[in-house]
């Protein structure tokens, strides 16, 4: 942390600042310039920069290291690659996940999976615990839904991704699910993240509706710091003033997160746009921008879907998209199954 003092401040102000940072476990290095005195505070501890800003004579406080450590490229320069059912996310790999928003019935999963297996889908998505804005909307089939999901996936030799909303659901999810998803609304459910740090299955954290990249990385840090190294980040659109699309898909997530973190970055163009016809263009753009994976909603009969039908692709549309992605991926150095 760099602390710049105001020009001409009395020596006592500088000493007070040094005393303060040292009392918080930092080593202080002072550079006395012609105009300004700058104090470099070096240490592993965390400190709220505002506490220093309020001290007399302080002009500016600049943090030079990130508050996340294990998620950072400084800690691990090489990309983390996460493999599930032969599908790899990260490094030179692009992984794909597809399936309906929610588990509705075994028949629905069976039909969707039967179509998707022809497009080489190896990881099936579907939520059994659903975070719904309205308490009157379909809330998901719960553990019974997870069992159906597992059964359908096994029939087609697929792995599964599904959302875990609270600590009490972890046990069931661990039993049936291969990648546990933390939804956008739960990105900062720190107790849930802490518990997920203890499991040994990959955890995909979706960016909150109004979360900064740093906050997303801090959430990843919760899972990493408890010993679970398999964390995937997912950009799924943020809330902006725009009303045409459901959310604003922030593809900057890819170059921004990949520069500062070694964790794989996935894109969810379904929730990111909310409209079926916008899903393929944004998926192509995400692949071109170097994402490590896509999670896409597909339903065998989107018009009859209980949840998110408008943003779900028909299986034939997914197949066309898959063939397009296969052509784009190698251009950006990515291999795809
Ligand atoms: C979902 O994947 O169906 C979902 C609810 O996602 P999000 O948390 O991004 O809204
Ligand atoms: Mn959905």
PDB file of C-alpha atoms in Angstrom, residues 97-102 112 116 125-127 130 181 206 246 267-272 274 276 279 283 294-300 302 305 307-315 317-318 321:
ATOM      1  CA  UNK A  97     -22.296 -27.386 -20.577  1.00  0.00           C
ATOM      2  CA  UNK A  98     -25.887 -27.477 -21.870  1.00  0.00           C
ATOM      3  CA  UNK A  99     -29.345 -28.394 -20.662  1.00  0.00           C
ATOM      4  CA  UNK A 100     -32.610 -26.979 -19.402  1.00  0.00           C
ATOM      5  CA  UNK A 101     -32.959 -24.268 -16.795  1.00  0.00           C
ATOM      6  CA  UNK A 102     -34.703 -26.591 -14.397  1.00  0.00           C
ATOM      7  CA  UNK A 112     -33.223 -33.050 -23.972  1.00  0.00           C
ATOM      8  CA  UNK A 116     -27.786 -33.044 -26.814  1.00  0.00           C
ATOM      9  CA  UNK A 125     -27.133 -28.684 -16.643  1.00  0.00           C
ATOM     10  CA  UNK A 126     -30.493 -28.330 -14.817  1.00  0.00           C
ATOM     11  CA  UNK A 127     -31.476 -26.798 -11.503  1.00  0.00           C
ATOM     12  CA  UNK A 130     -34.309 -22.880  -8.024  1.00  0.00           C
ATOM     13  CA  UNK A 181     -23.207 -24.136  -9.051  1.00  0.00           C
ATOM     14  CA  UNK A 206     -21.759 -17.046 -10.968  1.00  0.00           C
ATOM     15  CA  UNK A 246     -32.687  -9.436 -19.430  1.00  0.00           C
ATOM     16  CA  UNK A 267     -19.894 -17.425 -19.989  1.00  0.00           C
ATOM     17  CA  UNK A 268     -23.634 -17.949 -19.592  1.00  0.00           C
ATOM     18  CA  UNK A 269     -25.191 -16.237 -22.630  1.00  0.00           C
ATOM     19  CA  UNK A 270     -28.665 -17.535 -21.719  1.00  0.00           C
ATOM     20  CA  UNK A 271     -29.127 -15.542 -18.510  1.00  0.00           C
ATOM     21  CA  UNK A 272     -26.818 -12.894 -19.934  1.00  0.00           C
ATOM     22  CA  UNK A 274     -32.570 -13.634 -21.718  1.00  0.00           C
ATOM     23  CA  UNK A 276     -33.000 -17.123 -27.506  1.00  0.00           C
ATOM     24  CA  UNK A 279     -27.613 -16.597 -27.389  1.00  0.00           C
ATOM     25  CA  UNK A 283     -21.656 -17.399 -27.517  1.00  0.00           C
ATOM     26  CA  UNK A 294     -19.992 -21.882 -22.015  1.00  0.00           C
ATOM     27  CA  UNK A 295     -23.084 -22.887 -20.081  1.00  0.00           C
ATOM     28  CA  UNK A 296     -26.148 -22.740 -22.312  1.00  0.00           C
ATOM     29  CA  UNK A 297     -29.819 -23.409 -21.655  1.00  0.00           C
ATOM     30  CA  UNK A 298     -31.406 -25.893 -24.067  1.00  0.00           C
ATOM     31  CA  UNK A 299     -34.868 -27.454 -23.771  1.00  0.00           C
ATOM     32  CA  UNK A 300     -36.437 -30.075 -26.023  1.00  0.00           C
ATOM     33  CA  UNK A 302     -38.680 -24.425 -24.958  1.00  0.00           C
ATOM     34  CA  UNK A 305     -40.606 -24.898 -20.396  1.00  0.00           C
ATOM     35  CA  UNK A 307     -38.654 -21.780 -16.447  1.00  0.00           C
ATOM     36  CA  UNK A 308     -36.584 -19.601 -18.814  1.00  0.00           C
ATOM     37  CA  UNK A 309     -38.108 -20.980 -22.027  1.00  0.00           C
ATOM     38  CA  UNK A 310     -37.568 -17.701 -23.909  1.00  0.00           C
ATOM     39  CA  UNK A 311     -33.815 -17.941 -23.446  1.00  0.00           C
ATOM     40  CA  UNK A 312     -33.563 -21.694 -24.072  1.00  0.00           C
ATOM     41  CA  UNK A 313     -32.343 -22.944 -27.425  1.00  0.00           C
ATOM     42  CA  UNK A 314     -33.993 -25.708 -29.412  1.00  0.00           C
ATOM     43  CA  UNK A 315     -31.609 -28.675 -29.639  1.00  0.00           C
ATOM     44  CA  UNK A 317     -30.070 -24.465 -32.653  1.00  0.00           C
ATOM     45  CA  UNK A 318     -27.550 -25.766 -30.143  1.00  0.00           C
ATOM     46  CA  UNK A 321     -24.000 -23.244 -32.587  1.00  0.00           C
TER      47      UNK A 321
END
